[in-house]
Every structure is written in C-alpha cells, then in structure tokens.
Amino acid sequence: MLDQGLKNQLSQLLDLMEGDVVFKVSTGTDETSQKMSDLVNEVAEMSPRITVEQTELKRSPSFSVNRPGENTGITFAGVPLGHEFNSFVLALLQVSGRAPKEEQSVIDQIKGINDTLHFETFVSLTCQKCPDVVQALNLMSVINPNITHTMIDGAVFKEEAEDIMAVPSIFLNGEQFGSGRMTVTDILSELGQGPDASEFEDKGLFDVLVVGGGPASASSAIYAARKGLHTGIVADRIGGQVNDTQDIENLISVKKTTGTTLATNLEEHIKDYNIDVMKGVLAESLNKTDDHIEITLNNGATLRTKTLIVSTGARWRQLGVPGEQEFANKGVAYCPHCDGPLFEDKDVAVVGGGNSGVEAAIDLAGICKSVTLLEFGAEMRADKVLQERLHSLSNTTVITNAATKEITGDDRVTGLTYEDMQSNVQKQLDLDGVFVQIGLSPNTEWLGDTVSRNKMGEIEVDRLGATNVPGIFAAGDCTDQRYKQIIISMGSGATAALSAFDYLIRN
Ligand code: FAD
C-alpha cells in the first residue's frame, strides 16, 4: 500500500514510539475494508510495538488506536491515506506516549473538561483543512478520557455523508458543532473553555499590542519585539487566511510551501521572541483614553497599550442573497479545494469571474459534471491565461451580465436564480452546489466609530501604516492597501511596527 519512500519515512517515525499500541479493526468483506486492513497490517508489521486485534466498531471499515488495556477513543472510519495519513501517524505516536507539542495551559484546559464529548468529523482525503481538525480532536481524545473522536471519510460512508456539503464537518454528541478548519484553541473556545479573563489581569501596559494572527500580525510583532518593545498579540488563532490556503508559491525566496506549513512557521518565528501571545480570544471593542488605548476581549478581559496595530485581516465575502445563509454547508460553499470533492459528478455554479472564481471553476471542472461561472460584469476580470484555460474545458459554461438573486433549495441547494442584466429577465439554473468567489470583507466591525474606514470597511492608512487616531496603526488585508497578498501584509506589518516604534520615541 505504501511506497518505499513513505515506508522509509514512516520507519523513522515509528522509532519514536514510546509505548505499545493496539489497533482494533472492524472490517467487512468490501474492497475498502480490504484496503484498510492492508494499511493497518503493513504499518503494524513495521514495529514490534504495534499489535492488531479484530473487533466490532460502530462503522465498518474502521479501526481504533489504543493503548494495551485502554481505549483512547480515537477511531478512523475509512482508510486514512491522502492528507489524513499524517493524522494517523500522529495519533499512533501520541497514543504511544509521545508528548504533544501544545502549550501546558492548553493541555490543562483540555484536561479540565469534565463533560463526556463524542466528536465525529466528516472529511475528504483531499481536504487540506481536515487534518488540522482531526489532529486537534485526536489530541484532545489522547489527553482526556472523557473525549472520543472518529474521523469519517465521507467518500466511504456516502449514505451518512449524504447531507454533508462541506468538509471538515464536525459533530459533537450527534449535533453539528462546527465546520471548516478548527485548531485546538478554536475548539476549546467553542466549548466555552477558552482562556479565562483572570489570566489577563496582570498584563500591565504594552508598548505595542497587535490584534490579529495572520502574516501582518506576525511581522508587526516580530519587528516590534526586535526593537525591545513590550509586545503582545491577541488573536483567535495564528496564521489567518494562510490556514485556508493550499499551496503558496509567491512568498519570494520560498519556492513552494503550504498554508499549514507557513502558519506553523509563523507561530514558530513568533515564539523565538519575547512576545506575549494571547490566543483563543477576539478583540471586541476599542477605547482611546488620553494616554493609552484599551482593548476589551470577548472573555471580558481588558488590555492596555501605548500603541495598537490592527491586523485583523479579512474573510470570504458573502453574496447577501436569500438562501445563502440558509444553505451554508448544504450546497453553498466558499472553498473549492476543500469542498470540491463533495460535488463529484454534480452540477455546480461558481459566482465571481475574478482570478479566484476562474481558478475555482477550473479546479471544479475536474471533479464535477458541469460548472457554470456567473460573472456580474460584461466580462470576466480574471487573467487571460486563466480565462483561456477555462474556455478549453468542455464541461464549463460562462454567463456574463448575471446578477445572482437567490439560492434556492429544499433541505439543500437545488438551484440559483439570476437576472440577465441585459434583458432584465430572471433565469433559473438547476444546481447541486454554489461556490461563492466574490472576494473578501475586512474584519473591522469591532472597531466601532474610532478608526476611519472606507466604504468597503477597510481601515484608511497612510504610507507609514498610521490611521487617523494617533498611536493606532494598521496593516494587511484589513486596510485599504490595494493588493491583498501575504508578502504585502508582512511588509505592511513591518512598516506599522517601525512607525509605532517611531511614535513611541517621540511621544
Ligand atoms: P489574515 O490572514 O486575514 O489574518 C487576520 C487574523 O486576525 C485572522 O486569524 C483572524 O481570525 C484574526 N482576527 C480577526 N478579527 C479579530 C479580532 N477581532 N480579534 C483578534 N483576532 C482577529 N496570498 C498570497 O500571497 N499567495 C497566495 O497563494 C494566496 N492564496 C490565498 C488563498 C486563499 C484561499 C485565500 C483566502 C487567501 C490567499 N492569499 C494568498 C491571500 C493572503 O492569505 C492574505 O493576503 C494574507 O493572509 C493577509 O494577511 P493578514 O495578516 O492581513 O490577515
């Protein structure tokens, strides 16, 4: 099942096992059961520490990863290959006793959960965001015996996954819990186990407080810390949109990386400096007093700082038409890389004819039966090379001058209504899914009336990253800088930090 290169890597990893592990396997007579057995047996044969037992689990084929005499609650339903192979290997190492890399405060929060929590995550093996969720929940299961987690490959358990239109889709005790990438911190915060306000009581007065956790924040904080300033970061998670990105090939000097790797590298780089990282919380409001700035967080804590760098980035922009909210994760999707495989052999539309829309349509055309791209304007705005590639595909159609009016359906998407802007006639498309690709909205609502923004909600900054409020700077995708890219966000983060330093030595 595994090629020689992978086996060599795996063999080195298996040497890191610290204790014995038992795979409990539940199989049927189908082909996938055979595949799963082959994988599990092949891995077991590579280490004397691993044994395999036959058992009956809720789903077949599936297997659980346990310590001898102790069930950890980690189960893989399907064959954890593709992007989930790492989750399998990591679970194996952690169950064997390898210490998790999480901070002690996070481990303590996980240990502090007394409720019985049964998580199930539907994944696709091509989804890049899914392993983060699977690995986070597996880790929680390893640490706390009250928690169990099953990864379910939607492509194998098709009937169960029939209503799942976006992966990862996470269920807790049978109820929908979340969707999209979630880290341990996100899950803890969703469970109401985020950091307590009391943990923030003695933070004192920061020189520079950075709000946000993306590339702009990382760069701002590192530049500020390198100036010897007392620096803090407040963020729900580190990485920002990079966490939702597949491959990155334009971070100059890094020929190719993945979003997950870059997000990890950003966090590692931040850790090299004396930066107070406050994860798992969001800034909720801002108050400027005569001599400092106060930020109130969603756990009720208040932080004080001499200067502030806002780098809260942006999120997928929504169409704002009837049906979009109602059918979110029931056919309305935003991430083609993640959710495309769920629309195999189905008819889908992509709304938006910019680069991201056309790239999405090309990507989906390889999976779906048909892809209809709707562009509001008279022409698509994507690069010519992308348009040519799209037109060369036989299962794609482009409709221009199309204003999306409604996404329709019953318990899931069945169609889309648009207005032909030339004839003013409303038309209907029969569809199984709609991918919205119309750009981004800045995360700036929490700023209230304090900081000037343009009509898109983007913070207005000058070329030094300064806003209209003295001492408050901004960087990255939340600002009115024209181009939204990682390298540009990092550059503007550096500018904002140096400007904050300059402000501090003059005031
Ligand atoms: P973000 O990355 O958006 O980070 C902001 C962070 O702040 C987030 O973690 C957010 O949750 C957090 N936050 C928001 N509100 C609050 C609050 N109130 N309190 C605390 N924290 C908050 N760019 C490239 O250069 N190359 C690419 O290949 C590329 N591909 C992309 C693919 C996709 C699918 C997407 C979505 C974007 C891509 N981009 C790419 C764009 C790039 O990711 C962004 O330009 C970049 O991440 C912006 O960085 P940022 O730090 O400004 O904001």
Coordinates of C-alpha atoms and ligand atoms in Angstrom, one line a residue:
M1 CA 0.0 0.0 0.0
L2 CA 2.8 2.4 0.9
D3 CA 5.6 3.2 -1.4
Q4 CA 9.2 2.7 -0.4
G5 CA 9.9 6.4 0.2
L6 CA 6.9 6.7 2.6
K7 CA 7.9 3.5 4.3
N8 CA 11.4 4.8 5.0
Q9 CA 10.0 8.0 6.5
L10 CA 7.4 6.0 8.5
S11 CA 10.0 3.6 9.8
Q12 CA 12.0 6.6 11.3
L13 CA 8.8 8.0 12.9
L14 CA 7.9 4.6 14.3
D15 CA 11.3 4.5 16.1
L16 CA 9.9 7.5 18.1
M17 CA 7.1 5.4 19.6
E18 CA 7.4 5.3 23.4
G19 CA 4.9 2.5 24.3
D20 CA 2.8 -0.3 22.8
V21 CA -0.2 0.4 20.6
V22 CA -3.2 -1.8 19.7
F23 CA -5.2 -1.3 16.5
K24 CA -8.7 -2.6 17.0
V25 CA -10.0 -3.3 13.5
S26 CA -13.6 -3.7 12.4
T27 CA -14.0 -4.9 8.8
G28 CA -16.5 -6.3 6.3
T29 CA -15.9 -8.1 3.0
D30 CA -15.9 -5.0 0.8
E31 CA -12.9 -3.6 -1.1
T32 CA -12.4 -0.6 1.3
S33 CA -12.2 -3.0 4.3
Q34 CA -9.5 -4.9 2.5
K35 CA -7.6 -1.7 1.7
M36 CA -7.9 -0.6 5.3
S37 CA -6.7 -4.0 6.7
D38 CA -3.8 -3.9 4.3
L39 CA -2.7 -0.4 5.5
V40 CA -3.1 -1.3 9.2
N41 CA -1.3 -4.6 8.9
E42 CA 1.5 -3.1 6.8
V43 CA 2.1 -0.4 9.5
A44 CA 1.9 -2.9 12.3
E45 CA 4.5 -5.2 10.6
M46 CA 6.9 -2.3 10.7
S47 CA 7.0 -2.0 14.5
P48 CA 7.1 -4.7 17.2
R49 CA 5.3 -2.2 19.5
I50 CA 2.1 -2.5 17.4
T51 CA -0.5 -5.3 17.5
V52 CA -3.7 -5.7 15.6
E53 CA -7.0 -7.1 17.0
Q54 CA -10.3 -7.8 15.3
T55 CA -13.3 -6.1 16.9
E56 CA -16.8 -4.8 16.2
L57 CA -17.0 -1.0 15.9
K58 CA -19.9 1.3 15.1
R59 CA -18.7 1.6 11.5
S60 CA -17.0 -0.9 9.2
P61 CA -14.4 -0.5 7.9
S62 CA -12.9 1.4 10.8
F63 CA -10.2 0.9 13.4
S64 CA -9.3 2.5 16.7
V65 CA -5.8 3.3 18.0
N66 CA -5.4 2.3 21.6
R67 CA -3.0 1.6 24.5
P68 CA -3.0 -2.1 25.7
G69 CA -6.0 -2.4 28.0
E70 CA -7.1 1.2 27.5
N71 CA -9.3 2.6 24.7
T72 CA -8.2 6.2 23.8
G73 CA -11.4 6.9 21.8
I74 CA -9.5 7.7 18.6
T75 CA -11.1 5.9 15.6
F76 CA -10.6 6.2 11.8
A77 CA -13.6 5.2 9.7
G78 CA -12.3 4.6 6.2
V79 CA -8.7 4.5 5.0
P80 CA -6.7 7.4 6.4
L81 CA -4.5 7.9 3.4
G82 CA -4.2 11.2 1.4
H83 CA -4.0 14.2 3.7
E84 CA -5.2 12.0 6.6
F85 CA -2.1 9.8 6.6
N86 CA -0.3 12.3 8.8
S87 CA -3.2 12.3 11.3
F88 CA -3.0 8.5 11.5
V89 CA 0.8 8.6 12.2
L90 CA 0.5 11.4 14.7
A91 CA -2.3 9.6 16.5
L92 CA -0.1 6.5 16.7
L93 CA 2.8 8.4 18.2
Q94 CA 0.7 10.3 20.7
V95 CA -1.2 7.2 21.8
S96 CA 2.2 5.5 22.2
G97 CA 3.1 8.2 24.7
R98 CA 4.9 11.0 22.7
A99 CA 4.2 14.3 24.4
P100 CA 2.0 16.7 22.5
K101 CA 3.6 20.0 21.4
E102 CA 0.7 22.1 22.8
E103 CA 1.4 24.6 25.5
Q104 CA 0.8 23.5 29.0
S105 CA -2.0 26.0 29.5
V106 CA -3.9 24.4 26.6
I107 CA -3.3 20.9 27.9
D108 CA -4.6 22.0 31.2
Q109 CA -7.7 23.4 29.6
I110 CA -8.3 20.1 27.8
K111 CA -7.8 18.1 31.0
G112 CA -10.3 20.4 32.7
I113 CA -13.2 19.2 30.5
N114 CA -15.5 17.0 32.7
D115 CA -18.3 16.5 30.2
T116 CA -18.5 13.4 28.0
L117 CA -17.8 14.6 24.5
H118 CA -18.1 12.3 21.4
F119 CA -16.8 14.1 18.3
E120 CA -17.2 12.9 14.7
T121 CA -15.6 14.7 11.8
F122 CA -16.5 14.1 8.2
V123 CA -13.5 14.6 5.9
S124 CA -12.4 14.2 2.4
L125 CA -8.9 12.8 1.8
T126 CA -8.1 15.7 -0.5
C127 CA -9.1 18.4 2.0
Q128 CA -6.1 20.3 3.4
K129 CA -8.0 21.8 6.3
C130 CA -9.4 18.5 7.6
P131 CA -6.2 17.1 9.1
D132 CA -6.0 20.1 11.4
V133 CA -9.4 19.3 12.9
V134 CA -8.8 15.6 13.0
Q135 CA -5.4 16.0 14.7
A136 CA -6.8 18.6 17.2
L137 CA -9.7 16.3 18.2
N138 CA -7.4 13.2 18.3
L139 CA -5.1 15.1 20.6
M140 CA -8.0 16.0 22.9
S141 CA -9.0 12.4 23.0
V142 CA -5.5 11.3 23.9
I143 CA -5.3 13.8 26.7
N144 CA -8.8 13.5 28.2
P145 CA -10.6 10.1 28.6
N146 CA -13.9 11.9 28.6
I147 CA -13.4 12.8 24.9
T148 CA -13.6 10.5 21.9
H149 CA -13.2 11.3 18.2
T150 CA -13.9 9.5 15.0
M151 CA -12.7 10.6 11.6
I152 CA -15.2 9.6 8.9
D153 CA -14.2 9.6 5.2
G154 CA -17.4 10.9 3.5
A155 CA -16.4 9.1 0.3
V156 CA -16.6 5.7 2.0
F157 CA -19.7 6.4 4.2
K158 CA -21.7 8.0 1.5
E159 CA -25.1 7.5 3.0
E160 CA -24.2 9.0 6.3
A161 CA -22.4 11.9 4.5
E162 CA -25.3 12.5 2.1
D163 CA -26.3 15.8 3.8
I164 CA -22.7 16.9 4.4
M165 CA -21.8 19.6 1.8
A166 CA -18.7 21.0 3.3
V167 CA -15.7 19.4 5.0
P168 CA -14.5 19.2 7.6
S169 CA -17.9 18.9 9.2
I170 CA -17.7 18.4 12.9
F171 CA -20.4 16.8 15.1
L172 CA -20.5 16.7 18.9
N173 CA -22.7 14.1 20.6
G174 CA -24.7 13.9 17.3
E175 CA -25.3 17.7 16.8
Q176 CA -23.4 19.9 14.3
F177 CA -20.6 21.6 16.2
G178 CA -18.5 23.3 13.5
S179 CA -17.2 23.3 10.0
G180 CA -14.0 24.5 8.4
R181 CA -10.6 24.5 9.9
M182 CA -10.5 24.5 13.7
T183 CA -7.5 24.3 15.9
V184 CA -7.5 23.0 19.5
T185 CA -7.8 26.6 20.6
D186 CA -10.8 27.2 18.4
I187 CA -12.5 24.1 19.7
L188 CA -11.8 25.0 23.3
S189 CA -13.1 28.4 22.7
E190 CA -16.3 27.0 21.0
L191 CA -16.7 24.7 24.0
G192 CA -16.5 27.8 26.3
Q193 CA -13.1 26.6 27.6
G194 CA -11.1 29.5 26.2
P195 CA -8.7 31.4 28.4
D196 CA -10.3 32.9 31.4
A197 CA -10.3 36.7 31.9
S198 CA -8.3 36.3 35.1
E199 CA -5.3 35.1 33.0
F200 CA -5.1 38.6 31.5
E201 CA -5.3 40.5 34.8
D202 CA -1.6 41.2 35.3
K203 CA -0.5 42.0 31.7
G204 CA 0.4 45.6 32.6
L205 CA 0.8 48.3 29.9
F206 CA 2.0 47.1 26.5
D207 CA 4.2 49.3 24.3
V208 CA 2.7 47.6 21.2
L209 CA -0.4 45.4 21.1
V210 CA -1.1 43.6 17.9
V211 CA -4.6 42.5 17.2
G212 CA -4.9 39.6 14.7
G213 CA -3.0 36.5 14.0
G214 CA -2.1 36.5 10.3
P215 CA 1.1 37.3 8.4
A216 CA 0.7 41.0 9.0
S217 CA 0.5 40.4 12.8
A218 CA 3.4 38.1 12.9
S219 CA 5.6 40.5 11.1
S220 CA 4.4 43.5 13.2
A221 CA 5.0 41.7 16.5
I222 CA 8.4 40.4 15.5
Y223 CA 9.6 43.8 14.3
A224 CA 8.3 45.4 17.5
A225 CA 9.9 42.8 19.7
R226 CA 13.2 43.2 17.9
K227 CA 13.1 46.9 18.9
G228 CA 12.9 45.8 22.5
L229 CA 9.3 46.9 23.0
H230 CA 6.9 45.1 25.3
T231 CA 4.8 43.4 22.7
G232 CA 1.6 41.3 22.8
I233 CA -0.6 39.6 20.2
V234 CA -4.3 39.0 20.6
A235 CA -5.7 36.5 18.1
D236 CA -8.2 33.7 17.8
R237 CA -5.5 31.7 16.1
I238 CA -2.2 32.2 14.4
G239 CA -1.9 32.0 10.6
G240 CA -5.1 33.9 9.5
Q241 CA -6.2 33.2 5.9
V242 CA -3.0 31.3 5.3
N243 CA -4.6 28.4 7.3
D244 CA -7.2 28.2 4.5
T245 CA -4.7 28.2 1.7
Q246 CA -3.4 25.2 -0.2
D247 CA -0.2 25.9 -2.0
I248 CA 1.8 29.1 -1.8
E249 CA 4.3 29.8 -4.5
N250 CA 4.8 33.6 -4.3
L251 CA 6.4 34.2 -1.0
I252 CA 9.6 35.3 -2.5
S253 CA 12.6 33.1 -1.6
V254 CA 10.3 30.2 -0.5
K255 CA 9.7 28.5 -3.9
K256 CA 6.7 26.5 -2.7
T257 CA 5.0 25.9 0.7
T258 CA 1.6 25.0 2.0
G259 CA -0.7 27.2 4.1
T260 CA -0.4 24.8 7.0
T261 CA 3.4 24.9 6.9
L262 CA 3.5 28.6 6.7
A263 CA 1.1 29.1 9.6
T264 CA 3.2 26.8 11.7
N265 CA 6.4 28.7 10.6
L266 CA 4.8 32.0 11.5
E267 CA 4.0 30.7 15.0
E268 CA 7.5 29.2 15.5
H269 CA 9.1 32.5 14.4
I270 CA 6.9 34.5 16.9
K271 CA 7.9 32.1 19.7
D272 CA 11.6 33.0 19.1
Y273 CA 10.9 36.4 20.5
N274 CA 9.7 37.8 23.8
I275 CA 6.1 38.3 22.6
D276 CA 3.1 37.7 24.8
V277 CA 0.8 35.6 22.6
M278 CA -2.8 35.6 23.8
K279 CA -4.6 33.0 21.6
G280 CA -8.2 31.9 21.6
V281 CA -9.6 35.3 22.2
L282 CA -11.0 38.1 20.0
A283 CA -10.8 41.8 20.4
E284 CA -14.4 43.1 20.8
S285 CA -14.0 46.9 21.3
L286 CA -11.5 49.7 21.5
N287 CA -11.4 52.7 23.7
K288 CA -8.8 55.5 23.3
T289 CA -8.1 57.4 26.6
D290 CA -5.7 60.4 26.9
D291 CA -2.6 58.4 27.5
H292 CA -3.3 54.9 26.3
I293 CA -5.6 52.5 24.4
E294 CA -7.8 49.9 25.9
I295 CA -8.9 46.7 24.1
T296 CA -11.8 44.7 25.5
L297 CA -11.8 41.0 24.7
N298 CA -14.6 38.6 24.2
N299 CA -13.8 36.8 27.5
G300 CA -14.4 40.2 29.3
A301 CA -10.7 41.0 29.9
T302 CA -9.3 44.4 29.1
L303 CA -5.8 45.0 27.9
R304 CA -3.9 48.4 27.9
T305 CA -1.3 49.5 25.4
K306 CA 0.6 52.7 24.4
T307 CA 0.2 51.8 20.7
L308 CA -2.0 49.4 18.8
I309 CA -1.5 47.6 15.4
V310 CA -4.8 46.4 13.9
S311 CA -4.2 43.5 11.6
T312 CA -7.4 41.6 11.8
G313 CA -7.4 40.6 8.1
A314 CA -10.4 39.7 6.1
R315 CA -12.9 36.8 5.5
W316 CA -14.8 35.4 2.5
R317 CA -17.3 38.0 1.2
Q318 CA -20.9 36.8 1.1
L319 CA -23.4 37.4 -1.7
G320 CA -26.0 38.6 0.7
V321 CA -28.9 37.0 -1.3
P322 CA -31.7 34.9 0.1
G323 CA -30.7 31.2 0.5
E324 CA -27.0 31.9 1.1
Q325 CA -27.1 31.6 4.9
E326 CA -29.9 29.0 4.9
F327 CA -28.0 26.6 2.6
A328 CA -24.5 27.3 4.1
N329 CA -22.8 23.9 4.2
K330 CA -25.8 22.4 2.4
G331 CA -24.6 23.2 -1.0
V332 CA -23.3 26.8 -0.6
A333 CA -19.6 26.6 -0.3
Y334 CA -16.6 29.0 -0.3
C335 CA -13.5 26.8 -0.5
P336 CA -13.3 24.7 -3.8
H337 CA -10.1 22.9 -2.6
C338 CA -11.8 21.7 0.5
D339 CA -15.4 21.1 -0.6
G340 CA -15.0 20.3 -4.3
P341 CA -14.7 16.5 -3.8
L342 CA -18.2 16.5 -2.2
F343 CA -19.7 17.7 -5.5
E344 CA -18.2 14.8 -7.6
D345 CA -20.3 14.3 -10.8
K346 CA -22.7 17.1 -9.7
D347 CA -23.8 20.4 -11.4
V348 CA -22.3 23.4 -9.7
A349 CA -22.1 27.2 -10.2
V350 CA -19.2 29.5 -9.3
V351 CA -20.3 33.1 -8.6
G352 CA -17.5 35.5 -9.5
G353 CA -15.3 35.9 -12.5
G354 CA -12.1 37.2 -11.0
N355 CA -8.9 35.1 -10.6
S356 CA -10.2 33.2 -7.6
G357 CA -13.6 32.4 -9.3
V358 CA -12.0 31.2 -12.6
E359 CA -9.4 29.2 -10.7
A360 CA -12.2 27.6 -8.7
A361 CA -14.2 26.8 -11.9
I362 CA -11.1 25.1 -13.5
D363 CA -10.5 23.1 -10.3
L364 CA -14.1 22.0 -10.0
A365 CA -14.4 21.1 -13.7
G366 CA -12.1 18.2 -13.0
I367 CA -14.5 16.8 -10.4
C368 CA -18.0 18.0 -11.2
K369 CA -20.3 17.1 -14.0
S370 CA -20.7 20.7 -15.0
V371 CA -19.6 24.1 -13.8
T372 CA -21.4 27.3 -14.7
L373 CA -19.5 30.5 -13.9
L374 CA -21.6 33.6 -13.3
E375 CA -20.0 37.0 -13.8
F376 CA -21.8 40.2 -12.8
G377 CA -20.0 42.4 -15.3
A378 CA -19.9 42.2 -19.1
E379 CA -16.5 40.4 -19.0
M380 CA -14.6 38.2 -16.6
R381 CA -11.9 40.0 -14.7
A382 CA -9.5 37.0 -14.4
D383 CA -6.1 36.9 -16.0
K384 CA -6.3 36.0 -19.7
V385 CA -4.4 32.8 -19.3
L386 CA -6.9 31.5 -16.8
Q387 CA -9.9 32.5 -19.0
E388 CA -8.3 30.6 -21.9
R389 CA -7.8 27.5 -19.7
L390 CA -11.5 27.7 -18.6
H391 CA -12.8 28.0 -22.1
S392 CA -10.8 25.0 -23.2
L393 CA -12.7 22.8 -20.8
S394 CA -15.8 21.0 -22.2
N395 CA -17.9 20.9 -19.1
T396 CA -17.8 24.7 -18.3
T397 CA -20.1 27.5 -19.2
V398 CA -19.7 31.2 -18.6
I399 CA -22.6 33.5 -18.2
T400 CA -21.8 37.2 -18.0
N401 CA -24.1 40.1 -17.0
A402 CA -25.6 37.8 -14.4
A403 CA -26.8 39.2 -11.1
T404 CA -27.4 36.4 -8.6
K405 CA -30.7 37.0 -6.9
E406 CA -31.4 33.9 -4.8
I407 CA -30.0 30.4 -4.0
T408 CA -32.9 28.0 -3.9
G409 CA -33.5 24.6 -2.5
D410 CA -35.4 22.4 0.0
D411 CA -33.2 20.8 2.6
R412 CA -30.2 21.5 0.3
V413 CA -29.3 23.6 -2.7
T414 CA -31.3 22.7 -5.9
G415 CA -30.7 25.9 -7.9
L416 CA -29.9 29.5 -8.4
T417 CA -31.9 32.4 -9.7
Y418 CA -30.1 35.2 -11.6
E419 CA -31.1 38.3 -13.5
D420 CA -29.8 38.7 -17.0
M421 CA -28.8 42.3 -16.8
Q422 CA -29.2 42.9 -20.5
S423 CA -32.7 41.6 -20.8
N424 CA -33.7 42.1 -17.2
V425 CA -35.2 38.6 -17.3
Q426 CA -34.9 36.4 -14.3
K427 CA -33.5 32.9 -15.1
Q428 CA -33.1 29.7 -13.1
L429 CA -30.3 27.2 -13.1
D430 CA -30.7 23.7 -11.6
L431 CA -27.7 23.0 -9.4
D432 CA -26.4 20.9 -6.6
G433 CA -23.9 23.4 -5.3
V434 CA -22.9 27.1 -5.5
F435 CA -19.3 28.3 -4.8
V436 CA -19.2 31.9 -3.9
Q437 CA -15.9 33.6 -5.0
I438 CA -16.5 37.3 -4.8
G439 CA -13.6 38.5 -2.8
L440 CA -13.1 39.4 0.9
S441 CA -14.6 41.6 3.6
P442 CA -12.3 43.2 6.2
N443 CA -12.7 42.1 9.9
T444 CA -13.1 45.7 11.2
E445 CA -16.6 45.9 12.6
W446 CA -15.3 45.6 16.1
L447 CA -13.6 49.0 15.8
G448 CA -16.9 50.9 16.2
D449 CA -16.6 54.6 15.2
T450 CA -13.0 55.1 16.4
V451 CA -10.9 54.5 13.3
S452 CA -11.7 55.9 9.8
R453 CA -12.6 53.3 7.2
N454 CA -13.6 53.5 3.6
K455 CA -17.0 52.4 2.2
M456 CA -15.8 48.8 2.0
G457 CA -15.0 48.8 5.7
E458 CA -11.2 48.9 5.1
I459 CA -9.1 50.9 7.5
E460 CA -7.6 54.0 5.9
V461 CA -3.9 54.2 6.4
D462 CA -1.1 56.4 5.2
R463 CA 2.1 55.1 3.8
L464 CA 3.5 54.7 7.3
G465 CA 0.6 52.5 8.3
A466 CA -0.9 55.2 10.5
T467 CA -4.6 55.6 10.9
N468 CA -6.5 58.8 11.8
V469 CA -6.0 58.1 15.5
P470 CA -2.6 58.9 17.0
G471 CA -0.9 55.7 18.3
I472 CA -3.2 53.4 16.3
F473 CA -1.6 51.7 13.2
A474 CA -3.0 49.1 10.8
A475 CA -1.5 46.5 8.4
G476 CA -2.5 43.8 6.0
D477 CA -5.8 42.9 4.4
C478 CA -7.9 44.9 6.9
T479 CA -6.5 48.1 5.4
D480 CA -7.2 50.0 2.2
Q481 CA -3.9 48.9 0.7
R482 CA -4.7 47.9 -2.9
Y483 CA -3.3 44.4 -3.2
K484 CA -4.0 41.7 -0.6
Q485 CA -1.1 39.2 -0.5
I486 CA 1.0 37.5 2.1
I487 CA 4.2 39.3 1.3
I488 CA 2.4 42.7 1.2
S489 CA 0.8 42.0 4.5
M490 CA 4.1 41.1 6.0
G491 CA 5.7 44.3 4.6
S492 CA 2.9 46.5 5.9
G493 CA 3.2 44.8 9.3
A494 CA 6.9 45.7 9.4
T495 CA 6.1 49.3 8.4
A496 CA 3.4 49.6 11.1
A497 CA 5.7 48.3 13.8
L498 CA 8.5 50.6 12.8
S499 CA 6.0 53.5 12.8
A500 CA 4.8 52.5 16.2
F501 CA 8.4 52.5 17.5
D502 CA 8.9 55.9 16.0
Y503 CA 5.7 57.2 17.6
L504 CA 6.8 55.8 21.0
I505 CA 10.2 57.5 20.9
R506 CA 8.6 60.9 20.0
N507 CA 5.7 60.7 22.5
Ligands
FAD1 P1 -5.4 37.4 7.8 O1 -4.6 36.4 7.1 O2 -6.8 37.5 7.4 O3 -5.3 37.3 9.3 C1 -6.1 38.0 10.2 C2 -6.2 37.3 11.5 O4 -6.8 38.1 12.5 C3 -7.1 36.0 11.4 O5 -6.5 35.0 12.1 C4 -8.4 36.5 12.1 O6 -9.1 35.4 12.6 C5 -7.8 37.4 13.2 N1 -8.9 38.3 13.7 C6 -9.9 38.8 13.0 N2 -10.7 39.6 13.8 C7 -10.1 39.5 15.0 C8 -10.4 40.1 16.3 N3 -11.4 40.9 16.5 N4 -9.5 39.9 17.3 C9 -8.5 39.1 17.2 N5 -8.1 38.5 16.0 C10 -8.9 38.7 15.0 N6 -1.7 35.4 -0.8 C11 -0.5 35.1 -1.3 O7 0.4 36.0 -1.3 N7 -0.3 34.0 -2.0 C12 -1.3 33.0 -2.2 O8 -1.0 32.0 -2.8 C13 -2.5 33.2 -1.5 N8 -3.5 32.3 -1.6 C14 -4.7 32.5 -0.9 C15 -5.7 31.5 -1.0 C16 -6.9 31.7 -0.3 C17 -7.9 30.6 -0.3 C18 -7.1 32.9 0.5 C19 -8.3 33.1 1.3 C20 -6.1 33.9 0.5 C21 -4.9 33.7 -0.2 N9 -3.9 34.7 -0.2 C22 -2.7 34.5 -0.8 C23 -4.1 36.0 0.5 C24 -3.4 36.0 1.9 O9 -3.7 34.8 2.6 C25 -3.7 37.2 2.6 O10 -3.4 38.4 1.9 C26 -3.0 37.3 4.0 O11 -3.2 36.2 4.8 C27 -3.5 38.6 4.7 O12 -2.8 38.6 6.0 P2 -3.3 39.4 7.2 O13 -2.4 39.2 8.3 O14 -3.5 40.8 6.7 O15 -4.8 38.9 7.5

